[in-house]
Amino acid sequence: MIFVGGLPFYPSSSSSSSSTSSSQSQPSDLLVALMEHPILVSETHSFKSIQERRVSASTDSELTTSSSIPKYVYLFQREYATVDPALVHYVGSDEATTCVGLVIRNRKNGMTSVAHMDSPKLVDIGFIQMLSLVVDHNSDADLDVHLVGGFEDVSPNNAKGSSISEGNVRLGGYSFPLCRKIVETMQKRRENFHVRTLCVLGHNTKNDSQGNAYPIFNGFLVELSSGSLIPASFDRTLRSPDEIVRRLRVSASYEDPSWHGKLLDTYDTKTDRFIIAPCSWTIRLVQIALSLQSLPDSEVLATCSTSPFAEGSDLVDNERRMWNYLIKHRDWRTTFPMRQPRVFDRTDEGGWKRAGFHHKDNGFKWVHNIPCNLH
């Protein structure tokens, strides 16, 4: 069930404490009403007033912790991680346009699960995955929730079809169905979800002089000790470990039946290690990569993004690096021998080292520990 300002939330009575007749409202009505709730409007404005932080090696000194080296967990698209504040200081993600970053934090113990959601099809099982280590079999736990990402990616002229009269435009595109599904799932589940930030859709949209829509924020950083959230973007070299393989898993997971409807397992909560679960791919994906690699950058952008106007400048290069790896490693078993995960341990210097390997990940010299498709 959803709570706002400490009270159960129902669309027909956003300021009252209960209304049993309202619980049958449509999920679209629920999302629209939630976005219009005065408390969430105020909280979202406060979040948007925070200057976006560019997370890089030079900002480590600004993100002070009780230890000399702050510990991060970074997530790519379709990944999730549950993080223990006793082991990690920060968790974050970026590169979201039509995707949505979802943060769920247990108020009592600070256990925090974060996901980079990219499809409504992942939400039902995704919640089960995220909550498995957060609620500790206690469905009465109070959970703080933040949603950041997604924007109004369909204009009034392009919107088609609607099941409600208000907010028709928001029903098209990719962002609205995803946000609607997340909200619907929270309302139906037994846990107590206290929505704190709802910086999505219209609250996360800006327009250029030609009227093209863009997300205001593409990423965020969670400070685990306090649960505070700040807008953030990450330097490329800090999106680690195993960047290319993790990017490739996003595309490959569409063909791998073992991942249907699931978020990608990436990180082990208890050991503070990246355990990158295996994912297989077919020769069909290799052939697609070969075909796309020959396209000019403009066509790559149009083909590989749900929101070409809103993408970062490095999307095409990221895609080409991923295709190069796929073409070189056509058999997925060379990446995941015997379908075993790729394991990375945190080093004393704050970087990541492949377990059983003596060289640094992907040939880079990791000097900081910031772990650090269609978008």
PDB file of N, CA, C and O in Angstrom, residues 18-59:
ATOM      1  N   SER A  18      -8.127   7.558   4.893  1.00  0.00           N
ATOM      2  CA  SER A  18      -8.606   6.284   4.382  1.00  0.00           C
ATOM      3  C   SER A  18      -9.850   6.470   3.540  1.00  0.00           C
ATOM      4  O   SER A  18     -10.596   7.421   3.690  1.00  0.00           O
ATOM      5  N   SER A  19     -10.081   5.508   2.640  1.00  0.00           N
ATOM      6  CA  SER A  19     -11.266   5.499   1.800  1.00  0.00           C
ATOM      7  C   SER A  19     -11.336   4.154   1.118  1.00  0.00           C
ATOM      8  O   SER A  19     -10.739   3.940   0.080  1.00  0.00           O
ATOM      9  N   THR A  20     -12.098   3.228   1.694  1.00  0.00           N
ATOM     10  CA  THR A  20     -12.115   1.872   1.165  1.00  0.00           C
ATOM     11  C   THR A  20     -12.692   1.815  -0.228  1.00  0.00           C
ATOM     12  O   THR A  20     -12.290   0.990  -1.036  1.00  0.00           O
ATOM     13  N   SER A  21     -13.612   2.680  -0.566  1.00  0.00           N
ATOM     14  CA  SER A  21     -14.216   2.647  -1.892  1.00  0.00           C
ATOM     15  C   SER A  21     -13.265   3.106  -2.961  1.00  0.00           C
ATOM     16  O   SER A  21     -13.478   2.848  -4.144  1.00  0.00           O
ATOM     17  N   SER A  22     -12.189   3.810  -2.574  1.00  0.00           N
ATOM     18  CA  SER A  22     -11.255   4.342  -3.552  1.00  0.00           C
ATOM     19  C   SER A  22     -10.222   3.330  -3.988  1.00  0.00           C
ATOM     20  O   SER A  22      -9.507   3.538  -4.960  1.00  0.00           O
ATOM     21  N   SER A  23     -10.119   2.215  -3.254  1.00  0.00           N
ATOM     22  CA  SER A  23      -9.033   1.284  -3.508  1.00  0.00           C
ATOM     23  C   SER A  23      -9.156   0.572  -4.843  1.00  0.00           C
ATOM     24  O   SER A  23      -8.208  -0.059  -5.295  1.00  0.00           O
ATOM     25  N   GLN A  24     -10.336   0.663  -5.493  1.00  0.00           N
ATOM     26  CA  GLN A  24     -10.522  -0.003  -6.771  1.00  0.00           C
ATOM     27  C   GLN A  24     -10.231   0.913  -7.957  1.00  0.00           C
ATOM     28  O   GLN A  24     -10.521   0.577  -9.097  1.00  0.00           O
ATOM     29  N   SER A  25      -9.687   2.091  -7.711  1.00  0.00           N
ATOM     30  CA  SER A  25      -9.420   3.045  -8.778  1.00  0.00           C
ATOM     31  C   SER A  25      -8.423   2.484  -9.778  1.00  0.00           C
ATOM     32  O   SER A  25      -7.598   1.638  -9.451  1.00  0.00           O
ATOM     33  N   GLN A  26      -8.506   2.965 -10.991  1.00  0.00           N
ATOM     34  CA  GLN A  26      -7.608   2.526 -12.039  1.00  0.00           C
ATOM     35  C   GLN A  26      -6.187   2.988 -11.750  1.00  0.00           C
ATOM     36  O   GLN A  26      -5.984   4.063 -11.176  1.00  0.00           O
ATOM     37  N   PRO A  27      -5.176   2.194 -12.162  1.00  0.00           N
ATOM     38  CA  PRO A  27      -3.792   2.588 -11.897  1.00  0.00           C
ATOM     39  C   PRO A  27      -3.415   3.905 -12.555  1.00  0.00           C
ATOM     40  O   PRO A  27      -2.589   4.647 -12.035  1.00  0.00           O
ATOM     41  N   SER A  28      -4.010   4.218 -13.715  1.00  0.00           N
ATOM     42  CA  SER A  28      -3.717   5.493 -14.368  1.00  0.00           C
ATOM     43  C   SER A  28      -4.200   6.653 -13.516  1.00  0.00           C
ATOM     44  O   SER A  28      -3.513   7.661 -13.350  1.00  0.00           O
ATOM     45  N   ASP A  29      -5.425   6.525 -12.958  1.00  0.00           N
ATOM     46  CA  ASP A  29      -5.943   7.555 -12.058  1.00  0.00           C
ATOM     47  C   ASP A  29      -5.048   7.677 -10.830  1.00  0.00           C
ATOM     48  O   ASP A  29      -4.792   8.773 -10.337  1.00  0.00           O
ATOM     49  N   LEU A  30      -4.584   6.548 -10.340  1.00  0.00           N
ATOM     50  CA  LEU A  30      -3.730   6.535  -9.153  1.00  0.00           C
ATOM     51  C   LEU A  30      -2.447   7.311  -9.394  1.00  0.00           C
ATOM     52  O   LEU A  30      -2.038   8.138  -8.577  1.00  0.00           O
ATOM     53  N   LEU A  31      -1.818   7.078 -10.535  1.00  0.00           N
ATOM     54  CA  LEU A  31      -0.571   7.773 -10.832  1.00  0.00           C
ATOM     55  C   LEU A  31      -0.788   9.262 -11.017  1.00  0.00           C
ATOM     56  O   LEU A  31      -0.026  10.082 -10.492  1.00  0.00           O
ATOM     57  N   VAL A  32      -1.819   9.641 -11.757  1.00  0.00           N
ATOM     58  CA  VAL A  32      -2.102  11.062 -11.984  1.00  0.00           C
ATOM     59  C   VAL A  32      -2.351  11.767 -10.650  1.00  0.00           C
ATOM     60  O   VAL A  32      -1.818  12.850 -10.380  1.00  0.00           O
ATOM     61  N   ALA A  33      -3.172  11.148  -9.798  1.00  0.00           N
ATOM     62  CA  ALA A  33      -3.480  11.753  -8.501  1.00  0.00           C
ATOM     63  C   ALA A  33      -2.243  11.839  -7.618  1.00  0.00           C
ATOM     64  O   ALA A  33      -2.046  12.820  -6.893  1.00  0.00           O
ATOM     65  N   LEU A  34      -1.409  10.812  -7.675  1.00  0.00           N
ATOM     66  CA  LEU A  34      -0.189  10.811  -6.873  1.00  0.00           C
ATOM     67  C   LEU A  34       0.731  11.951  -7.302  1.00  0.00           C
ATOM     68  O   LEU A  34       1.335  12.633  -6.460  1.00  0.00           O
ATOM     69  N   MET A  35       0.849  12.171  -8.602  1.00  0.00           N
ATOM     70  CA  MET A  35       1.714  13.240  -9.093  1.00  0.00           C
ATOM     71  C   MET A  35       1.184  14.624  -8.735  1.00  0.00           C
ATOM     72  O   MET A  35       1.939  15.587  -8.692  1.00  0.00           O
ATOM     73  N   GLU A  36      -0.118  14.701  -8.479  1.00  0.00           N
ATOM     74  CA  GLU A  36      -0.720  15.990  -8.134  1.00  0.00           C
ATOM     75  C   GLU A  36      -0.798  16.214  -6.626  1.00  0.00           C
ATOM     76  O   GLU A  36      -1.223  17.283  -6.182  1.00  0.00           O
ATOM     77  N   HIS A  37      -0.400  15.223  -5.839  1.00  0.00           N
ATOM     78  CA  HIS A  37      -0.483  15.375  -4.386  1.00  0.00           C
ATOM     79  C   HIS A  37       0.420  16.521  -3.940  1.00  0.00           C
ATOM     80  O   HIS A  37       1.600  16.562  -4.286  1.00  0.00           O
ATOM     81  N   PRO A  38      -0.110  17.468  -3.166  1.00  0.00           N
ATOM     82  CA  PRO A  38       0.686  18.657  -2.796  1.00  0.00           C
ATOM     83  C   PRO A  38       1.974  18.341  -2.049  1.00  0.00           C
ATOM     84  O   PRO A  38       2.976  19.031  -2.240  1.00  0.00           O
ATOM     85  N   ILE A  39       1.967  17.312  -1.226  1.00  0.00           N
ATOM     86  CA  ILE A  39       3.198  16.960  -0.501  1.00  0.00           C
ATOM     87  C   ILE A  39       4.262  16.487  -1.473  1.00  0.00           C
ATOM     88  O   ILE A  39       5.435  16.907  -1.394  1.00  0.00           O
ATOM     89  N   LEU A  40       3.888  15.626  -2.423  1.00  0.00           N
ATOM     90  CA  LEU A  40       4.865  15.115  -3.381  1.00  0.00           C
ATOM     91  C   LEU A  40       5.292  16.179  -4.377  1.00  0.00           C
ATOM     92  O   LEU A  40       6.438  16.194  -4.821  1.00  0.00           O
ATOM     93  N   VAL A  41       4.386  17.082  -4.726  1.00  0.00           N
ATOM     94  CA  VAL A  41       4.768  18.199  -5.589  1.00  0.00           C
ATOM     95  C   VAL A  41       5.830  19.044  -4.906  1.00  0.00           C
ATOM     96  O   VAL A  41       6.842  19.427  -5.508  1.00  0.00           O
ATOM     97  N   SER A  42       5.636  19.302  -3.615  1.00  0.00           N
ATOM     98  CA  SER A  42       6.600  20.095  -2.857  1.00  0.00           C
ATOM     99  C   SER A  42       7.935  19.365  -2.727  1.00  0.00           C
ATOM    100  O   SER A  42       9.012  19.968  -2.918  1.00  0.00           O
ATOM    101  N   GLU A  43       7.890  18.061  -2.397  1.00  0.00           N
ATOM    102  CA  GLU A  43       9.119  17.285  -2.241  1.00  0.00           C
ATOM    103  C   GLU A  43       9.880  17.195  -3.562  1.00  0.00           C
ATOM    104  O   GLU A  43      11.122  17.241  -3.581  1.00  0.00           O
ATOM    105  N   THR A  44       9.152  17.051  -4.652  1.00  0.00           N
ATOM    106  CA  THR A  44       9.795  16.965  -5.965  1.00  0.00           C
ATOM    107  C   THR A  44      10.447  18.281  -6.335  1.00  0.00           C
ATOM    108  O   THR A  44      11.551  18.310  -6.885  1.00  0.00           O
ATOM    109  N   HIS A  45       9.793  19.391  -6.025  1.00  0.00           N
ATOM    110  CA  HIS A  45      10.403  20.703  -6.282  1.00  0.00           C
ATOM    111  C   HIS A  45      11.686  20.854  -5.466  1.00  0.00           C
ATOM    112  O   HIS A  45      12.683  21.397  -5.959  1.00  0.00           O
ATOM    113  N   SER A  46      11.677  20.367  -4.246  1.00  0.00           N
ATOM    114  CA  SER A  46      12.877  20.442  -3.413  1.00  0.00           C
ATOM    115  C   SER A  46      13.998  19.617  -4.013  1.00  0.00           C
ATOM    116  O   SER A  46      15.163  20.043  -4.042  1.00  0.00           O
ATOM    117  N   PHE A  47      13.670  18.414  -4.498  1.00  0.00           N
ATOM    118  CA  PHE A  47      14.674  17.567  -5.128  1.00  0.00           C
ATOM    119  C   PHE A  47      15.237  18.232  -6.377  1.00  0.00           C
ATOM    120  O   PHE A  47      16.460  18.221  -6.616  1.00  0.00           O
ATOM    121  N   LYS A  48      14.379  18.856  -7.168  1.00  0.00           N
ATOM    122  CA  LYS A  48      14.820  19.500  -8.410  1.00  0.00           C
ATOM    123  C   LYS A  48      15.663  20.741  -8.156  1.00  0.00           C
ATOM    124  O   LYS A  48      16.404  21.189  -9.040  1.00  0.00           O
ATOM    125  N   SER A  49      15.576  21.285  -6.957  1.00  0.00           N
ATOM    126  CA  SER A  49      16.378  22.473  -6.623  1.00  0.00           C
ATOM    127  C   SER A  49      17.810  22.118  -6.259  1.00  0.00           C
ATOM    128  O   SER A  49      18.667  22.994  -6.156  1.00  0.00           O
ATOM    129  N   ILE A  50      18.083  20.827  -6.060  1.00  0.00           N
ATOM    130  CA  ILE A  50      19.433  20.377  -5.725  1.00  0.00           C
ATOM    131  C   ILE A  50      20.277  20.323  -6.990  1.00  0.00           C
ATOM    132  O   ILE A  50      19.840  19.782  -8.009  1.00  0.00           O
ATOM    133  N   GLN A  51      21.454  20.884  -6.956  1.00  0.00           N
ATOM    134  CA  GLN A  51      22.332  20.855  -8.120  1.00  0.00           C
ATOM    135  C   GLN A  51      22.799  19.440  -8.394  1.00  0.00           C
ATOM    136  O   GLN A  51      23.202  18.711  -7.492  1.00  0.00           O
ATOM    137  N   GLU A  52      22.713  19.044  -9.660  1.00  0.00           N
ATOM    138  CA  GLU A  52      23.150  17.703 -10.045  1.00  0.00           C
ATOM    139  C   GLU A  52      24.649  17.548  -9.792  1.00  0.00           C
ATOM    140  O   GLU A  52      25.445  18.404 -10.136  1.00  0.00           O
ATOM    141  N   ARG A  53      25.027  16.431  -9.185  1.00  0.00           N
ATOM    142  CA  ARG A  53      26.424  16.173  -8.888  1.00  0.00           C
ATOM    143  C   ARG A  53      27.029  15.294  -9.973  1.00  0.00           C
ATOM    144  O   ARG A  53      26.468  14.264 -10.330  1.00  0.00           O
ATOM    145  N   ARG A  54      28.164  15.724 -10.497  1.00  0.00           N
ATOM    146  CA  ARG A  54      28.916  14.915 -11.443  1.00  0.00           C
ATOM    147  C   ARG A  54      29.891  14.057 -10.650  1.00  0.00           C
ATOM    148  O   ARG A  54      30.864  14.561 -10.095  1.00  0.00           O
ATOM    149  N   VAL A  55      29.606  12.765 -10.548  1.00  0.00           N
ATOM    150  CA  VAL A  55      30.417  11.872  -9.735  1.00  0.00           C
ATOM    151  C   VAL A  55      31.634  11.440 -10.535  1.00  0.00           C
ATOM    152  O   VAL A  55      31.537  10.792 -11.570  1.00  0.00           O
ATOM    153  N   SER A  56      32.792  11.823 -10.044  1.00  0.00           N
ATOM    154  CA  SER A  56      34.058  11.492 -10.700  1.00  0.00           C
ATOM    155  C   SER A  56      35.119  11.388  -9.623  1.00  0.00           C
ATOM    156  O   SER A  56      34.858  11.597  -8.441  1.00  0.00           O
ATOM    157  N   ALA A  57      36.329  11.072 -10.034  1.00  0.00           N
ATOM    158  CA  ALA A  57      37.422  10.941  -9.077  1.00  0.00           C
ATOM    159  C   ALA A  57      37.618  12.223  -8.277  1.00  0.00           C
ATOM    160  O   ALA A  57      37.903  12.196  -7.083  1.00  0.00           O
ATOM    161  N   SER A  58      37.428  13.358  -8.919  1.00  0.00           N
ATOM    162  CA  SER A  58      37.681  14.631  -8.254  1.00  0.00           C
ATOM    163  C   SER A  58      36.623  14.977  -7.223  1.00  0.00           C
ATOM    164  O   SER A  58      36.842  15.832  -6.374  1.00  0.00           O
ATOM    165  N   THR A  59      35.445  14.328  -7.281  1.00  0.00           N
ATOM    166  CA  THR A  59      34.398  14.637  -6.312  1.00  0.00           C
ATOM    167  C   THR A  59      34.433  13.744  -5.106  1.00  0.00           C
ATOM    168  O   THR A  59      33.657  13.909  -4.176  1.00  0.00           O
TER     169      THR A  59
END
